[in-house]
Amino acid sequence: MKSIQNSFILLALLGNTFFCNPNFYGANSNSEPKQRHTLLGPTSQFLFSEYNTNLEDILSPNFQNKFRQTKSSYANFGIKDKELWLKVDFDLKDKREMIFEVASPLLKKIRYFQVCQGKLEVSFISGMDQRNFELPIHPNYQFLVKPNSNVCTFYLSIQSNDSITVPMYLWERDRLQAYDIFRNLLFGVFFGLMISLSLYNFLLYLSIKSRAYLWYVLYTLSFLVFFVGIYGFIPFLFGALFENSISYIIMVASIITSIFALLFANQFLQIKTIEPRLSKLIYMLVISGLLLFIPLSFISVSAGIILSNLFPAVSVLFVIVSIIVSLRSGYKPAIFFGIAWGTLLVSVGVFISENLGLIHGNAFTHYCQVIGASLEAVLLSLALGYRFNDLRAKEAEARELALNKEREALEVERAYARSMQRFVPEQFLKSLDRESILHVQKGDAKSVKMAVLFTDIRGFTALSEKVGTEATFQFLNTYLEKMEPIIVSHGGFIDKFIGDAIMALFTDAENAVLAAKEMANSSQTLLLPDQTVLRTGFGIHYGEVILGTVGSENRLDTTVIGDTVNLASRIESMTKEFSARILVSSEIVVQLSKNKWEWQELPLVQIRGKGKPISLFQLNGY
């Protein structure tokens, strides 16, 4: 970007020297002996006649009396459906070789005559699409002045399909060659700036893949082609390659430039998002611009020029509306875009005013659109950079917002997981080889060997009738909240609460007994709502169970089923018959460490539903 800015600074300095210094290379209208360059506009006269009027008629007194003084340094007359004749008297007593230059490349036809003392010395015919040069190829029309020691009169006959602006100079030949070097350097810097900006932003497009950069590149390049055409560099650069096609190239470049300007504005200003209806109208205008290429091949050049000027005018209106809409939406990069386009429109407005004859022409008005286009190209490039930074900041803000939402979602998920663990224990999911409740499906089941513990409160039903439901409910929550940590601390988990009863599962039988012992001791510290001592019973059995899910697609429940579960429940109920607090099956006893526990074996007991009696053991002291 720094190199682009340096190029622009160089262009501005050269432009200031070239456009704003009227004495550069002796540029003045006085015919002094030291003069190297004379601007002929202030001393010229003009008249309009029918097309292809003969010089003999122009030299007649009838036409000579109709010539009027030109009012501006650059003879500019707007659009005329007539042939323009310009007349300049000049004293050629200086013997240096001179060249007459007309710095207006887009003339349909130009006839040049040099008349000295009533005698025709030189006549020459040229034009935009039929350029014939007696001098080396040049963007402007240049004619060799025949030396003469007297005052001579130069006549120009000009026909144009467009507005007529005719800067005329009389140069000393060697000074013109030196000035051409500088003039071509100036345009070279301008064209180089446009190409550099295009290349720079094309590389950005390849990196970022934003179409705004692509439309800017195509807009700048097509605008460059337009300037190459209107300032006469097509034959200068390509010779006769595009002979008889210059007008068509300029018209096509004008329309294409407008199309890419519309696409660029639509993309850069985010019109599709801000105002979709306006975006659709822009696309419709783009399509209509493409369709204009069909009639351009068949209509006259004059009609084509009207179309190629009308379409850009409508396009500029749409771009201005887009800028206003984007600014009103609060889109900050639109400020730079508006400044850039405002710069171009002011310069083009000055140029058009000169072409229409509304203001007097001079070097600045004639070349101001070059300055405006340079400013616009640089400002638009800066606007793209600002837009990129703005988008990057918004993307960073969006990423931060997304991260915050992800953090919130993760926290909600964690809270959800913690909440679900209160309904579906994590150990249960691990036993099913499931990572979370989201992965549990109906019918998931697994066969494992576990110790099943059942415990309930003695006389709970009678207590509820005695103290009431509310007091019983509050006490039950206090009791269960005290029992649950004991179970977890011994590696177990609660499968379900069944009223006042608890069903817990342990992978290790000894941990189940330890948990029962601690729960029994802890329960003795609690008083029932009626102030009596809490009494509980525990039954434990070890064997194979099925852990799984049952229910329907809309309602699932986790459960443990099997004979081990039923037997553990029956053993717990037997604590009432034996007035014991902790009873276990023989399958539990064989799992325990020897010489650590003291058991009292009870008589064989016939359990309902079992074919054979079973052995029960009571933990001593419990």
Short mmCIF file of C-alpha atoms in Angstrom, two decimals, residues 184-474:
data_model
loop_
_atom_site.label_atom_id
_atom_site.label_comp_id
_atom_site.label_asym_id
_atom_site.label_seq_id
_atom_site.Cartn_x
_atom_site.Cartn_y
_atom_site.Cartn_z
CA ASN A 184 3.82 10.52 -21.75
CA LEU A 185 5.59 10.06 -18.42
CA LEU A 186 2.66 11.70 -16.69
CA PHE A 187 0.14 9.45 -18.39
CA GLY A 188 2.47 6.51 -17.77
CA VAL A 189 2.40 7.25 -14.06
CA PHE A 190 -1.39 7.46 -14.20
CA PHE A 191 -1.75 4.20 -16.12
CA GLY A 192 0.87 2.57 -13.90
CA LEU A 193 -1.03 3.68 -10.81
CA MET A 194 -4.26 2.15 -12.12
CA ILE A 195 -2.50 -1.10 -13.06
CA SER A 196 -0.67 -1.24 -9.70
CA LEU A 197 -3.91 -0.75 -7.78
CA SER A 198 -5.56 -3.42 -9.91
CA LEU A 199 -2.74 -5.91 -9.36
CA TYR A 200 -2.57 -5.18 -5.63
CA ASN A 201 -6.29 -5.69 -5.12
CA PHE A 202 -6.35 -8.74 -7.39
CA LEU A 203 -3.79 -10.38 -5.10
CA LEU A 204 -6.01 -9.45 -2.17
CA TYR A 205 -8.94 -11.04 -3.98
CA LEU A 206 -6.98 -14.28 -4.44
CA SER A 207 -6.19 -14.22 -0.73
CA ILE A 208 -9.53 -13.11 0.71
CA LYS A 209 -11.90 -14.40 -2.01
CA SER A 210 -14.16 -11.36 -1.60
CA ARG A 211 -15.84 -10.43 -4.88
CA ALA A 212 -15.70 -6.74 -3.96
CA TYR A 213 -11.98 -6.82 -4.75
CA LEU A 214 -12.60 -8.58 -8.08
CA TRP A 215 -15.22 -6.02 -9.16
CA TYR A 216 -12.87 -3.21 -8.15
CA VAL A 217 -10.06 -4.69 -10.26
CA LEU A 218 -12.31 -5.11 -13.31
CA TYR A 219 -13.78 -1.64 -12.79
CA THR A 220 -10.31 -0.06 -12.62
CA LEU A 221 -9.00 -1.93 -15.66
CA SER A 222 -12.06 -1.12 -17.80
CA PHE A 223 -11.82 2.52 -16.68
CA LEU A 224 -8.16 2.39 -17.74
CA VAL A 225 -9.15 1.16 -21.22
CA PHE A 226 -11.67 4.01 -21.40
CA PHE A 227 -8.96 6.60 -20.64
CA VAL A 228 -6.54 4.97 -23.08
CA GLY A 229 -9.21 5.47 -25.73
CA ILE A 230 -10.39 9.01 -25.02
CA TYR A 231 -6.84 10.36 -24.74
CA GLY A 232 -5.81 8.85 -28.05
CA PHE A 233 -3.40 6.17 -26.90
CA ILE A 234 -5.03 3.29 -28.82
CA PRO A 235 -3.38 4.12 -32.19
CA PHE A 236 -0.29 5.33 -30.31
CA LEU A 237 0.08 1.95 -28.57
CA PHE A 238 -1.38 -0.44 -31.15
CA GLY A 239 -0.93 1.36 -34.47
CA ALA A 240 -3.43 0.21 -37.11
CA LEU A 241 -4.49 -2.91 -35.16
CA PHE A 242 -7.77 -1.30 -34.09
CA GLU A 243 -8.20 0.97 -37.08
CA ASN A 244 -11.84 2.08 -37.53
CA SER A 245 -12.74 0.59 -34.08
CA ILE A 246 -11.65 3.31 -31.67
CA SER A 247 -15.14 4.77 -31.22
CA TYR A 248 -16.61 1.32 -30.59
CA ILE A 249 -13.88 0.45 -28.08
CA ILE A 250 -14.54 3.64 -26.12
CA MET A 251 -18.31 3.07 -26.09
CA VAL A 252 -17.91 -0.54 -24.95
CA ALA A 253 -15.37 0.47 -22.29
CA SER A 254 -17.76 3.15 -21.01
CA ILE A 255 -20.61 0.64 -20.58
CA ILE A 256 -18.40 -2.10 -19.11
CA THR A 257 -16.89 0.37 -16.63
CA SER A 258 -20.39 1.33 -15.52
CA ILE A 259 -21.40 -2.33 -15.14
CA PHE A 260 -18.42 -3.14 -12.93
CA ALA A 261 -18.97 0.07 -10.96
CA LEU A 262 -22.53 -1.09 -10.21
CA LEU A 263 -21.38 -4.56 -9.19
CA PHE A 264 -18.59 -3.12 -7.06
CA ALA A 265 -20.92 -0.67 -5.31
CA ASN A 266 -23.53 -3.38 -4.72
CA GLN A 267 -20.95 -5.71 -3.17
CA PHE A 268 -18.84 -3.16 -1.28
CA LEU A 269 -21.78 -1.23 0.18
CA GLN A 270 -23.57 -4.47 1.19
CA ILE A 271 -26.73 -3.38 -0.62
CA LYS A 272 -27.93 -6.99 -0.97
CA THR A 273 -28.13 -7.21 2.82
CA ILE A 274 -29.19 -3.64 3.60
CA GLU A 275 -31.75 -3.10 0.82
CA PRO A 276 -32.45 -6.25 -1.25
CA ARG A 277 -34.88 -4.47 -3.58
CA LEU A 278 -32.27 -1.92 -4.60
CA SER A 279 -29.80 -4.76 -5.14
CA LYS A 280 -32.25 -6.44 -7.53
CA LEU A 281 -32.66 -3.18 -9.47
CA ILE A 282 -28.88 -2.90 -9.75
CA TYR A 283 -28.65 -6.41 -11.18
CA MET A 284 -31.46 -5.57 -13.64
CA LEU A 285 -29.51 -2.47 -14.73
CA VAL A 286 -26.38 -4.58 -15.18
CA ILE A 287 -28.30 -6.98 -17.43
CA SER A 288 -29.70 -4.08 -19.45
CA GLY A 289 -26.13 -2.76 -19.86
CA LEU A 290 -25.03 -6.11 -21.25
CA LEU A 291 -27.95 -6.08 -23.66
CA LEU A 292 -26.80 -2.68 -24.99
CA PHE A 293 -23.92 -4.41 -26.78
CA ILE A 294 -26.43 -5.83 -29.27
CA PRO A 295 -27.67 -2.50 -30.72
CA LEU A 296 -24.17 -0.95 -30.58
CA SER A 297 -23.18 -3.18 -33.48
CA PHE A 298 -25.96 -1.83 -35.73
CA ILE A 299 -26.67 1.79 -34.82
CA SER A 300 -24.68 4.85 -35.90
CA VAL A 301 -21.70 6.12 -33.96
CA SER A 302 -23.64 9.20 -32.84
CA ALA A 303 -26.47 7.07 -31.46
CA GLY A 304 -23.94 4.75 -29.83
CA ILE A 305 -22.26 7.69 -28.12
CA ILE A 306 -25.62 8.78 -26.72
CA LEU A 307 -26.26 5.27 -25.34
CA SER A 308 -22.74 4.96 -23.94
CA ASN A 309 -23.22 8.29 -22.13
CA LEU A 310 -26.79 7.68 -20.99
CA PHE A 311 -26.10 4.30 -19.36
CA PRO A 312 -23.19 5.60 -17.22
CA ALA A 313 -25.36 8.55 -16.15
CA VAL A 314 -28.10 6.18 -14.91
CA SER A 315 -25.45 3.97 -13.30
CA VAL A 316 -23.96 6.93 -11.45
CA LEU A 317 -27.43 7.76 -10.12
CA PHE A 318 -27.84 4.21 -8.79
CA VAL A 319 -24.40 4.31 -7.19
CA ILE A 320 -25.23 7.59 -5.46
CA VAL A 321 -28.50 6.13 -4.15
CA SER A 322 -26.59 3.04 -2.95
CA ILE A 323 -24.09 5.22 -1.10
CA ILE A 324 -26.90 7.12 0.63
CA VAL A 325 -28.69 3.88 1.59
CA SER A 326 -25.49 2.34 2.93
CA LEU A 327 -24.58 5.48 4.89
CA ARG A 328 -28.05 5.65 6.45
CA SER A 329 -27.68 2.05 7.60
CA GLY A 330 -24.56 3.04 9.56
CA TYR A 331 -22.07 1.14 7.39
CA LYS A 332 -18.84 3.09 8.04
CA PRO A 333 -16.78 2.03 4.95
CA ALA A 334 -19.45 3.73 2.83
CA ILE A 335 -17.96 7.08 3.96
CA PHE A 336 -14.69 6.38 2.10
CA PHE A 337 -16.61 5.05 -0.87
CA GLY A 338 -18.75 8.21 -0.98
CA ILE A 339 -15.69 10.48 -0.80
CA ALA A 340 -14.00 8.54 -3.61
CA TRP A 341 -17.02 8.70 -5.87
CA GLY A 342 -17.66 12.33 -4.97
CA THR A 343 -14.12 13.17 -6.09
CA LEU A 344 -14.64 11.43 -9.43
CA LEU A 345 -18.08 12.97 -10.00
CA VAL A 346 -16.76 16.48 -9.34
CA SER A 347 -13.91 16.01 -11.81
CA VAL A 348 -16.19 14.43 -14.42
CA GLY A 349 -18.72 17.20 -13.85
CA VAL A 350 -16.06 19.81 -14.59
CA PHE A 351 -14.99 17.90 -17.71
CA ILE A 352 -18.58 17.59 -18.98
CA SER A 353 -19.26 21.26 -18.27
CA GLU A 354 -16.26 22.11 -20.43
CA ASN A 355 -17.44 19.79 -23.21
CA LEU A 356 -20.92 21.32 -23.15
CA GLY A 357 -19.46 24.82 -23.31
CA LEU A 358 -20.85 25.76 -19.89
CA ILE A 359 -17.43 26.82 -18.58
CA HIS A 360 -14.29 28.04 -20.32
CA GLY A 361 -11.82 25.30 -21.13
CA ASN A 362 -8.25 25.14 -19.87
CA ALA A 363 -5.62 22.54 -19.06
CA PHE A 364 -7.19 21.73 -15.69
CA THR A 365 -10.75 21.28 -16.99
CA HIS A 366 -9.48 19.21 -19.92
CA TYR A 367 -7.47 16.79 -17.80
CA CYS A 368 -9.27 17.04 -14.45
CA GLN A 369 -10.94 13.63 -14.85
CA VAL A 370 -7.48 12.05 -14.91
CA ILE A 371 -6.82 13.62 -11.51
CA GLY A 372 -10.30 12.63 -10.32
CA ALA A 373 -9.91 9.06 -11.51
CA SER A 374 -6.52 8.81 -9.79
CA LEU A 375 -7.94 10.14 -6.55
CA GLU A 376 -10.92 7.84 -6.82
CA ALA A 377 -8.80 4.76 -7.53
CA VAL A 378 -6.57 5.43 -4.51
CA LEU A 379 -9.48 6.30 -2.21
CA LEU A 380 -11.42 3.22 -3.28
CA SER A 381 -8.37 1.09 -2.60
CA LEU A 382 -8.12 2.67 0.84
CA ALA A 383 -11.84 2.08 1.28
CA LEU A 384 -11.34 -1.59 0.47
CA GLY A 385 -8.59 -1.73 3.07
CA TYR A 386 -10.87 -0.06 5.62
CA ARG A 387 -13.65 -2.45 4.67
CA PHE A 388 -11.29 -5.40 5.14
CA ASN A 389 -10.31 -4.14 8.59
CA ASP A 390 -13.94 -3.46 9.43
CA LEU A 391 -14.96 -6.95 8.32
CA ARG A 392 -12.05 -8.46 10.23
CA ALA A 393 -13.10 -6.57 13.37
CA LYS A 394 -16.70 -7.69 12.92
CA GLU A 395 -15.56 -11.26 12.32
CA ALA A 396 -13.47 -11.12 15.50
CA GLU A 397 -16.47 -9.73 17.34
CA ALA A 398 -18.67 -12.44 15.85
CA ARG A 399 -16.13 -15.11 16.81
CA GLU A 400 -16.00 -13.77 20.35
CA LEU A 401 -19.79 -13.73 20.47
CA ALA A 402 -19.88 -17.28 19.12
CA LEU A 403 -17.29 -18.37 21.69
CA ASN A 404 -19.35 -16.79 24.45
CA LYS A 405 -22.41 -18.61 23.19
CA GLU A 406 -20.43 -21.83 23.03
CA ARG A 407 -19.24 -21.27 26.58
CA GLU A 408 -22.81 -20.60 27.68
CA ALA A 409 -24.01 -23.67 25.81
CA LEU A 410 -21.25 -25.76 27.35
CA GLU A 411 -22.13 -24.48 30.80
CA VAL A 412 -25.78 -25.26 30.17
CA GLU A 413 -24.78 -28.70 28.95
CA ARG A 414 -22.69 -29.26 32.05
CA ALA A 415 -25.54 -28.06 34.25
CA TYR A 416 -27.85 -30.33 32.28
CA ALA A 417 -25.47 -33.23 32.78
CA ARG A 418 -25.22 -32.51 36.50
CA SER A 419 -28.99 -32.28 36.68
CA MET A 420 -29.43 -35.52 34.73
CA GLN A 421 -27.06 -37.29 37.09
CA ARG A 422 -29.61 -36.71 39.81
CA PHE A 423 -32.05 -38.78 37.78
CA VAL A 424 -29.71 -41.13 35.95
CA PRO A 425 -26.49 -41.83 37.89
CA GLU A 426 -23.22 -41.52 36.00
CA GLN A 427 -22.22 -44.98 37.22
CA PHE A 428 -25.33 -46.40 35.61
CA LEU A 429 -24.34 -44.89 32.23
CA LYS A 430 -20.81 -46.19 32.59
CA SER A 431 -22.15 -49.65 33.33
CA LEU A 432 -24.05 -49.43 30.04
CA ASP A 433 -20.91 -48.16 28.27
CA ARG A 434 -22.63 -44.86 27.42
CA GLU A 435 -20.91 -41.46 27.55
CA SER A 436 -24.04 -39.45 28.31
CA ILE A 437 -27.78 -39.71 28.63
CA LEU A 438 -28.01 -38.50 24.99
CA HIS A 439 -26.60 -41.82 23.84
CA VAL A 440 -29.06 -43.97 25.79
CA GLN A 441 -31.74 -45.64 23.69
CA LYS A 442 -34.70 -47.82 24.47
CA GLY A 443 -33.67 -51.43 24.96
CA ASP A 444 -30.05 -50.73 25.98
CA ALA A 445 -29.12 -53.43 28.52
CA LYS A 446 -26.12 -55.16 30.02
CA SER A 447 -25.66 -58.17 32.32
CA VAL A 448 -23.30 -57.55 35.28
CA LYS A 449 -22.64 -58.95 38.74
CA MET A 450 -23.37 -56.50 41.51
CA ALA A 451 -24.30 -56.22 45.16
CA VAL A 452 -27.85 -54.94 45.56
CA LEU A 453 -28.74 -53.10 48.79
CA PHE A 454 -32.29 -52.41 49.96
CA THR A 455 -33.17 -50.31 53.01
CA ASP A 456 -36.37 -48.75 54.38
CA ILE A 457 -37.71 -47.09 57.50
CA ARG A 458 -39.66 -49.13 60.05
CA GLY A 459 -43.23 -48.01 60.63
CA PHE A 460 -43.10 -45.30 57.96
CA THR A 461 -46.74 -45.71 56.90
CA ALA A 462 -48.02 -45.35 60.43
CA LEU A 463 -45.73 -42.35 60.93
CA SER A 464 -47.18 -40.61 57.91
CA GLU A 465 -50.71 -41.06 59.24
CA LYS A 466 -49.63 -39.79 62.65
CA VAL A 467 -47.71 -36.60 61.83
CA GLY A 468 -49.17 -35.70 58.45
CA THR A 469 -47.96 -35.71 54.90
CA GLU A 470 -46.04 -32.42 54.95
CA ALA A 471 -43.95 -33.26 58.01
CA THR A 472 -43.32 -36.78 56.73
CA PHE A 473 -42.23 -35.40 53.35
CA GLN A 474 -39.78 -32.93 54.92
#
